[in-house]
Amino acid sequence: MFRSKKVLFAVLSLVLVVALAACSGGKGNNGSKGSAESSGSQSPSAAASTGDGGVDTSKFVKISYLVLGDKPTNGQFEKVFEKVNQLMREKINAELEWKWIEWADWQTKYNLTLASGEPIDLITIATDWLDTWNNAQRGAFMNIDDLLPTYAPRTWESIPSEDWEESKFNGKIVLIPENDFTQWVNHGIYYRGDWAKEAGINEPIKDFEMLGKYLQYVKDSKEGVVPWDTQSGGIGPYIGFTQSYMDMLELPIGTGYMPVFHAKSYDEKYTATSPIFDDVFLNMATMMKDWADKGYWREDVLNYKGDTRSLLRAGLTGTDQHHTQTYASLRVNMDKDQPGSELLMFPFSRTRGNLPELSITHGGTSVGAHSKNPERALMAYDLMRNDKEIYQLINFGLEGVQYELKDGKRVLPAGYDEARDAYYSDFWGGRVDRFEIPSDTVWDGISTLYQEYDSYKEPYPYGRFIFDKSKIDAELTAISQVTGELGPAILWGKAGDPAKAVEEFRAKLKAAGYDKAIEEIQRQLDEFKKQIE
């Protein structure tokens, strides 16, 4: 969420991974960043633990942190965290323990874990894709207003008051925003520039019609290559058509497989609607049925679980779909794995300039409502976010194993083996620009895309919109079931006649309570508009 424009060279210094959140500094609650800029020295929390402030850390505790991602299996995570926890023990007499929600059925598992009452200390949150406000309504998070100044003082001082306002539920702070990390996570299609030129496409792809021409060329000319290898869990066609051919804005209201509820446009951002009931949705279903019939993806797409990104890097598929941050690193990998491939990205926003900035709560961290050690948890978070040594260990691993520094950039050490040495932590809850280390795995040319986005981006309008689902909880649950049952087949052209499939889809959404739900959503948008205007 580029609240203020970053200097381009700072943007290029980021290590861009899957995931999540955004930028901007600014003055904190006391008007100064103060000690938040320190690097590796003893934190105020640690100092307090030895007497100042009366924080008692005499009892050793383990602090759990719930993250999303597939748990690493090569042993490097454990080696890195041995060092992290050595520092944690020295500073606050505690250790961190990662708890993973893996990507298989992650939406259900994440919400069930929060609803279980398990005493998790720290939790990765996101208001726009992890159902944070609904979980807050269910009492999943602890109010931390009174705890932050004492147990996470550097974090408290460094986050501007307006950002804390966006972190409140019912007037109380329930999350710490990842507000000082620059990234773009808008989605699009990656495609090979060399094959596009062979297909006679000599300008950047800007719509699905041009993409179809590319896919047909790959189908006709590249034996053994799947034009667009994908899994049924992806919703690229839906996101793509909504952003490319409509002005709608996705509302932060979870409905399972597909986000059903949107606003009409920036000009009518408080008017609720849905792409599914627009003609463009039928156009999408029709084109995707045609593409499926032409064999642009696998016949068994609805059951396919393969690693499509690895297949792209192996030259066995012509496209992949994800967001800009992933592309920035994938381009470097492709230049090595498929020399001359010139991997390009068709961001869905390019067609008509429909691009919201990222919310500052696209990533963040909450304290679990049942945490047994909330004070120590916040002390640990304060170190993770503000202690340079701990931060860089968690985010980048061990110098000399996962990376070396050369000319101010991270590079892979000699003899590095990805299977043996790769490391990641999926820490998307407190990254900050000031401790990021530039990497040679980030494509230098990514600035071109950033400049394009800057030319038409719009501010994210729903940072303070807290949707109360209590009156339509049953309807949203039923709607989510319908999107999961019928959505994948329609999006990937496997639902038979598109018109009949879309008609059935709409009818089942209506039967599930769509009209009641959108009426309540509209009522709350009207109230929200009154509050902020």
PDB file of C-alpha atoms in Angstrom, residues 150-342:
ATOM      1  CA  THR A 150       5.372  -1.656  28.018  1.00  0.00           C
ATOM      2  CA  TYR A 151       6.127  -4.901  26.209  1.00  0.00           C
ATOM      3  CA  ALA A 152       6.637  -3.753  22.613  1.00  0.00           C
ATOM      4  CA  PRO A 153       7.788  -0.146  23.067  1.00  0.00           C
ATOM      5  CA  ARG A 154       9.784   0.226  19.851  1.00  0.00           C
ATOM      6  CA  THR A 155       6.907  -1.116  17.788  1.00  0.00           C
ATOM      7  CA  TRP A 156       4.461   1.112  19.649  1.00  0.00           C
ATOM      8  CA  GLU A 157       6.548   4.221  19.053  1.00  0.00           C
ATOM      9  CA  SER A 158       7.345   3.557  15.398  1.00  0.00           C
ATOM     10  CA  ILE A 159       3.808   2.991  14.090  1.00  0.00           C
ATOM     11  CA  PRO A 160       1.859   6.179  13.305  1.00  0.00           C
ATOM     12  CA  SER A 161      -1.358   6.807  15.206  1.00  0.00           C
ATOM     13  CA  GLU A 162      -3.437   6.651  12.023  1.00  0.00           C
ATOM     14  CA  ASP A 163      -2.117   3.147  11.369  1.00  0.00           C
ATOM     15  CA  TRP A 164      -3.030   2.078  14.886  1.00  0.00           C
ATOM     16  CA  GLU A 165      -6.540   3.341  14.157  1.00  0.00           C
ATOM     17  CA  GLU A 166      -6.777   0.879  11.266  1.00  0.00           C
ATOM     18  CA  SER A 167      -5.725  -1.877  13.666  1.00  0.00           C
ATOM     19  CA  LYS A 168      -8.659  -1.519  16.038  1.00  0.00           C
ATOM     20  CA  PHE A 169     -11.778  -3.618  16.523  1.00  0.00           C
ATOM     21  CA  ASN A 170     -14.528  -2.096  18.673  1.00  0.00           C
ATOM     22  CA  GLY A 171     -12.120   0.679  19.585  1.00  0.00           C
ATOM     23  CA  LYS A 172      -9.350  -1.627  20.806  1.00  0.00           C
ATOM     24  CA  ILE A 173      -6.079  -2.592  19.079  1.00  0.00           C
ATOM     25  CA  VAL A 174      -6.205  -6.263  18.110  1.00  0.00           C
ATOM     26  CA  LEU A 175      -3.372  -6.424  15.581  1.00  0.00           C
ATOM     27  CA  ILE A 176       0.025  -4.978  14.731  1.00  0.00           C
ATOM     28  CA  PRO A 177       0.070  -3.930  11.063  1.00  0.00           C
ATOM     29  CA  GLU A 178       2.918  -4.711   8.677  1.00  0.00           C
ATOM     30  CA  ASN A 179       2.805  -1.061   7.737  1.00  0.00           C
ATOM     31  CA  ASP A 180       6.435  -0.352   6.934  1.00  0.00           C
ATOM     32  CA  PHE A 181       7.199  -2.878   4.205  1.00  0.00           C
ATOM     33  CA  THR A 182       6.946  -2.077   0.500  1.00  0.00           C
ATOM     34  CA  GLN A 183       5.404  -4.617  -1.838  1.00  0.00           C
ATOM     35  CA  TRP A 184       2.912  -5.181  -4.636  1.00  0.00           C
ATOM     36  CA  VAL A 185       0.805  -8.328  -4.529  1.00  0.00           C
ATOM     37  CA  ASN A 186      -1.526  -7.595  -7.425  1.00  0.00           C
ATOM     38  CA  HIS A 187      -2.007 -10.640  -9.600  1.00  0.00           C
ATOM     39  CA  GLY A 188      -1.363 -11.441 -13.229  1.00  0.00           C
ATOM     40  CA  ILE A 189      -0.069 -14.006 -15.716  1.00  0.00           C
ATOM     41  CA  TYR A 190       3.603 -14.783 -16.308  1.00  0.00           C
ATOM     42  CA  TYR A 191       4.487 -15.732 -19.878  1.00  0.00           C
ATOM     43  CA  ARG A 192       7.609 -16.274 -21.947  1.00  0.00           C
ATOM     44  CA  GLY A 193       8.647 -13.219 -23.915  1.00  0.00           C
ATOM     45  CA  ASP A 194      10.663 -15.281 -26.398  1.00  0.00           C
ATOM     46  CA  TRP A 195       7.659 -17.440 -27.270  1.00  0.00           C
ATOM     47  CA  ALA A 196       5.401 -14.381 -27.445  1.00  0.00           C
ATOM     48  CA  LYS A 197       7.718 -12.847 -30.062  1.00  0.00           C
ATOM     49  CA  GLU A 198       7.639 -16.104 -32.014  1.00  0.00           C
ATOM     50  CA  ALA A 199       3.838 -15.845 -31.897  1.00  0.00           C
ATOM     51  CA  GLY A 200       4.009 -12.362 -33.427  1.00  0.00           C
ATOM     52  CA  ILE A 201       3.195 -10.588 -30.152  1.00  0.00           C
ATOM     53  CA  ASN A 202       5.679  -7.729 -30.042  1.00  0.00           C
ATOM     54  CA  GLU A 203       4.109  -5.622 -27.309  1.00  0.00           C
ATOM     55  CA  PRO A 204       3.258  -6.428 -23.689  1.00  0.00           C
ATOM     56  CA  ILE A 205       0.118  -8.543 -23.335  1.00  0.00           C
ATOM     57  CA  LYS A 206      -2.669  -6.317 -22.095  1.00  0.00           C
ATOM     58  CA  ASP A 207      -5.829  -8.437 -22.207  1.00  0.00           C
ATOM     59  CA  PHE A 208      -7.110 -12.009 -22.340  1.00  0.00           C
ATOM     60  CA  GLU A 209      -7.555 -11.901 -26.104  1.00  0.00           C
ATOM     61  CA  MET A 210      -3.815 -11.375 -26.577  1.00  0.00           C
ATOM     62  CA  LEU A 211      -3.136 -14.025 -23.948  1.00  0.00           C
ATOM     63  CA  GLY A 212      -5.281 -16.491 -25.891  1.00  0.00           C
ATOM     64  CA  LYS A 213      -3.210 -15.883 -29.024  1.00  0.00           C
ATOM     65  CA  TYR A 214      -0.067 -16.686 -27.038  1.00  0.00           C
ATOM     66  CA  LEU A 215      -1.547 -19.852 -25.525  1.00  0.00           C
ATOM     67  CA  GLN A 216      -2.668 -21.106 -28.935  1.00  0.00           C
ATOM     68  CA  TYR A 217       0.837 -20.629 -30.298  1.00  0.00           C
ATOM     69  CA  VAL A 218       2.309 -22.629 -27.420  1.00  0.00           C
ATOM     70  CA  LYS A 219      -0.274 -25.349 -28.002  1.00  0.00           C
ATOM     71  CA  ASP A 220       0.530 -25.527 -31.720  1.00  0.00           C
ATOM     72  CA  SER A 221       4.293 -25.107 -31.603  1.00  0.00           C
ATOM     73  CA  LYS A 222       5.749 -26.455 -28.354  1.00  0.00           C
ATOM     74  CA  GLU A 223       5.432 -30.204 -28.183  1.00  0.00           C
ATOM     75  CA  GLY A 224       5.071 -31.625 -24.689  1.00  0.00           C
ATOM     76  CA  VAL A 225       4.340 -28.201 -23.176  1.00  0.00           C
ATOM     77  CA  VAL A 226       1.091 -27.399 -21.361  1.00  0.00           C
ATOM     78  CA  PRO A 227       0.195 -23.835 -22.432  1.00  0.00           C
ATOM     79  CA  TRP A 228      -1.174 -22.869 -19.006  1.00  0.00           C
ATOM     80  CA  ASP A 229      -0.487 -25.423 -16.300  1.00  0.00           C
ATOM     81  CA  THR A 230      -2.621 -24.720 -13.278  1.00  0.00           C
ATOM     82  CA  GLN A 231      -4.359 -26.205 -10.278  1.00  0.00           C
ATOM     83  CA  SER A 232      -8.083 -26.053  -9.625  1.00  0.00           C
ATOM     84  CA  GLY A 233      -7.476 -24.051  -6.446  1.00  0.00           C
ATOM     85  CA  GLY A 234      -6.376 -21.057  -8.502  1.00  0.00           C
ATOM     86  CA  ILE A 235      -8.886 -18.360  -9.395  1.00  0.00           C
ATOM     87  CA  GLY A 236      -6.829 -16.489 -11.986  1.00  0.00           C
ATOM     88  CA  PRO A 237      -9.610 -16.231 -14.604  1.00  0.00           C
ATOM     89  CA  TYR A 238     -12.025 -14.758 -12.060  1.00  0.00           C
ATOM     90  CA  ILE A 239      -9.562 -12.215 -10.666  1.00  0.00           C
ATOM     91  CA  GLY A 240      -8.357 -11.452 -14.165  1.00  0.00           C
ATOM     92  CA  PHE A 241     -11.718 -10.760 -15.777  1.00  0.00           C
ATOM     93  CA  THR A 242     -12.975  -8.795 -12.783  1.00  0.00           C
ATOM     94  CA  GLN A 243      -9.949  -6.516 -12.852  1.00  0.00           C
ATOM     95  CA  SER A 244      -9.384  -6.419 -16.606  1.00  0.00           C
ATOM     96  CA  TYR A 245     -12.937  -5.894 -17.832  1.00  0.00           C
ATOM     97  CA  MET A 246     -14.680  -4.250 -14.865  1.00  0.00           C
ATOM     98  CA  ASP A 247     -14.008  -1.415 -12.464  1.00  0.00           C
ATOM     99  CA  MET A 248     -15.143  -3.391  -9.429  1.00  0.00           C
ATOM    100  CA  LEU A 249     -13.180  -3.465  -6.176  1.00  0.00           C
ATOM    101  CA  GLU A 250     -13.056  -6.562  -4.023  1.00  0.00           C
ATOM    102  CA  LEU A 251     -14.558  -6.044  -0.582  1.00  0.00           C
ATOM    103  CA  PRO A 252     -12.789  -7.627   2.430  1.00  0.00           C
ATOM    104  CA  ILE A 253     -15.551 -10.178   3.016  1.00  0.00           C
ATOM    105  CA  GLY A 254     -14.561 -13.815   2.855  1.00  0.00           C
ATOM    106  CA  THR A 255     -16.706 -16.206   0.831  1.00  0.00           C
ATOM    107  CA  GLY A 256     -14.460 -19.230   0.491  1.00  0.00           C
ATOM    108  CA  TYR A 257     -13.085 -20.166  -2.915  1.00  0.00           C
ATOM    109  CA  MET A 258     -14.116 -16.935  -4.637  1.00  0.00           C
ATOM    110  CA  PRO A 259     -14.636 -13.401  -3.296  1.00  0.00           C
ATOM    111  CA  VAL A 260     -18.284 -12.862  -4.216  1.00  0.00           C
ATOM    112  CA  PHE A 261     -18.884  -9.338  -2.934  1.00  0.00           C
ATOM    113  CA  HIS A 262     -17.361  -6.245  -4.523  1.00  0.00           C
ATOM    114  CA  ALA A 263     -17.984  -2.523  -4.801  1.00  0.00           C
ATOM    115  CA  LYS A 264     -19.006  -1.091  -8.168  1.00  0.00           C
ATOM    116  CA  SER A 265     -15.963   1.145  -8.692  1.00  0.00           C
ATOM    117  CA  TYR A 266     -13.798   3.801  -7.070  1.00  0.00           C
ATOM    118  CA  ASP A 267     -16.473   6.342  -7.901  1.00  0.00           C
ATOM    119  CA  GLU A 268     -19.089   4.105  -6.267  1.00  0.00           C
ATOM    120  CA  LYS A 269     -16.908   2.396  -3.688  1.00  0.00           C
ATOM    121  CA  TYR A 270     -19.707   2.201  -1.134  1.00  0.00           C
ATOM    122  CA  THR A 271     -22.149   0.449  -3.464  1.00  0.00           C
ATOM    123  CA  ALA A 272     -22.160  -3.325  -3.096  1.00  0.00           C
ATOM    124  CA  THR A 273     -22.469  -5.679  -6.059  1.00  0.00           C
ATOM    125  CA  SER A 274     -20.934  -8.884  -7.430  1.00  0.00           C
ATOM    126  CA  PRO A 275     -19.036  -9.773 -10.606  1.00  0.00           C
ATOM    127  CA  ILE A 276     -20.884 -13.080 -10.714  1.00  0.00           C
ATOM    128  CA  PHE A 277     -24.145 -11.346 -11.651  1.00  0.00           C
ATOM    129  CA  ASP A 278     -22.501  -9.259 -14.373  1.00  0.00           C
ATOM    130  CA  ASP A 279     -22.356 -10.226 -18.072  1.00  0.00           C
ATOM    131  CA  VAL A 280     -18.562 -10.212 -17.851  1.00  0.00           C
ATOM    132  CA  PHE A 281     -18.714 -13.300 -15.661  1.00  0.00           C
ATOM    133  CA  LEU A 282     -20.582 -15.184 -18.377  1.00  0.00           C
ATOM    134  CA  ASN A 283     -18.037 -13.932 -20.911  1.00  0.00           C
ATOM    135  CA  MET A 284     -15.293 -15.340 -18.705  1.00  0.00           C
ATOM    136  CA  ALA A 285     -17.036 -18.698 -18.339  1.00  0.00           C
ATOM    137  CA  THR A 286     -17.534 -18.883 -22.098  1.00  0.00           C
ATOM    138  CA  MET A 287     -13.910 -18.097 -22.899  1.00  0.00           C
ATOM    139  CA  MET A 288     -12.615 -20.516 -20.277  1.00  0.00           C
ATOM    140  CA  LYS A 289     -14.808 -23.301 -21.689  1.00  0.00           C
ATOM    141  CA  ASP A 290     -13.343 -22.568 -25.123  1.00  0.00           C
ATOM    142  CA  TRP A 291      -9.797 -22.587 -23.721  1.00  0.00           C
ATOM    143  CA  ALA A 292     -10.382 -25.842 -21.877  1.00  0.00           C
ATOM    144  CA  ASP A 293     -11.739 -27.441 -25.064  1.00  0.00           C
ATOM    145  CA  LYS A 294      -8.645 -26.267 -26.942  1.00  0.00           C
ATOM    146  CA  GLY A 295      -6.414 -27.950 -24.370  1.00  0.00           C
ATOM    147  CA  TYR A 296      -4.731 -24.890 -22.905  1.00  0.00           C
ATOM    148  CA  TRP A 297      -4.542 -26.723 -19.556  1.00  0.00           C
ATOM    149  CA  ARG A 298      -4.695 -30.325 -18.407  1.00  0.00           C
ATOM    150  CA  GLU A 299      -7.829 -32.382 -18.877  1.00  0.00           C
ATOM    151  CA  ASP A 300      -7.688 -33.301 -15.173  1.00  0.00           C
ATOM    152  CA  VAL A 301      -7.223 -29.692 -14.056  1.00  0.00           C
ATOM    153  CA  LEU A 302      -9.832 -30.023 -11.303  1.00  0.00           C
ATOM    154  CA  ASN A 303      -7.767 -32.690  -9.571  1.00  0.00           C
ATOM    155  CA  TYR A 304      -4.242 -31.624 -10.528  1.00  0.00           C
ATOM    156  CA  LYS A 305      -1.907 -30.835  -7.605  1.00  0.00           C
ATOM    157  CA  GLY A 306       1.481 -30.535  -9.343  1.00  0.00           C
ATOM    158  CA  ASP A 307       4.103 -27.847  -8.861  1.00  0.00           C
ATOM    159  CA  THR A 308       3.330 -25.620 -11.829  1.00  0.00           C
ATOM    160  CA  ARG A 309       6.087 -23.129 -11.062  1.00  0.00           C
ATOM    161  CA  SER A 310       8.732 -25.831 -11.243  1.00  0.00           C
ATOM    162  CA  LEU A 311       7.251 -26.931 -14.558  1.00  0.00           C
ATOM    163  CA  LEU A 312       7.539 -23.375 -15.886  1.00  0.00           C
ATOM    164  CA  ARG A 313      11.191 -23.285 -14.846  1.00  0.00           C
ATOM    165  CA  ALA A 314      11.710 -26.645 -16.572  1.00  0.00           C
ATOM    166  CA  GLY A 315      10.241 -25.330 -19.834  1.00  0.00           C
ATOM    167  CA  LEU A 316       7.189 -27.593 -19.608  1.00  0.00           C
ATOM    168  CA  THR A 317       4.496 -24.934 -19.359  1.00  0.00           C
ATOM    169  CA  GLY A 318       4.092 -21.592 -21.083  1.00  0.00           C
ATOM    170  CA  THR A 319       2.467 -19.605 -18.285  1.00  0.00           C
ATOM    171  CA  ASP A 320       2.040 -19.334 -14.548  1.00  0.00           C
ATOM    172  CA  GLN A 321      -0.145 -17.080 -12.428  1.00  0.00           C
ATOM    173  CA  HIS A 322       0.564 -15.229  -9.191  1.00  0.00           C
ATOM    174  CA  HIS A 323       1.488 -11.729  -8.047  1.00  0.00           C
ATOM    175  CA  THR A 324       4.168  -9.144  -8.755  1.00  0.00           C
ATOM    176  CA  GLN A 325       6.417  -9.986  -5.822  1.00  0.00           C
ATOM    177  CA  THR A 326       6.722 -13.578  -6.998  1.00  0.00           C
ATOM    178  CA  TYR A 327       7.441 -12.425 -10.549  1.00  0.00           C
ATOM    179  CA  ALA A 328      10.321 -10.217  -9.414  1.00  0.00           C
ATOM    180  CA  SER A 329      12.277 -13.273  -8.247  1.00  0.00           C
ATOM    181  CA  LEU A 330      10.909 -15.775 -10.738  1.00  0.00           C
ATOM    182  CA  ARG A 331      12.272 -13.690 -13.627  1.00  0.00           C
ATOM    183  CA  VAL A 332      15.806 -14.159 -12.270  1.00  0.00           C
ATOM    184  CA  ASN A 333      15.271 -17.906 -11.885  1.00  0.00           C
ATOM    185  CA  MET A 334      13.942 -18.202 -15.413  1.00  0.00           C
ATOM    186  CA  ASP A 335      16.872 -16.286 -16.847  1.00  0.00           C
ATOM    187  CA  LYS A 336      19.088 -18.997 -15.349  1.00  0.00           C
ATOM    188  CA  ASP A 337      16.885 -22.038 -15.957  1.00  0.00           C
ATOM    189  CA  GLN A 338      15.637 -21.059 -19.429  1.00  0.00           C
ATOM    190  CA  PRO A 339      18.191 -18.606 -20.877  1.00  0.00           C
ATOM    191  CA  GLY A 340      16.603 -16.161 -23.282  1.00  0.00           C
ATOM    192  CA  SER A 341      13.064 -16.858 -22.052  1.00  0.00           C
ATOM    193  CA  GLU A 342      12.563 -13.195 -21.067  1.00  0.00           C
TER     194      GLU A 342
END
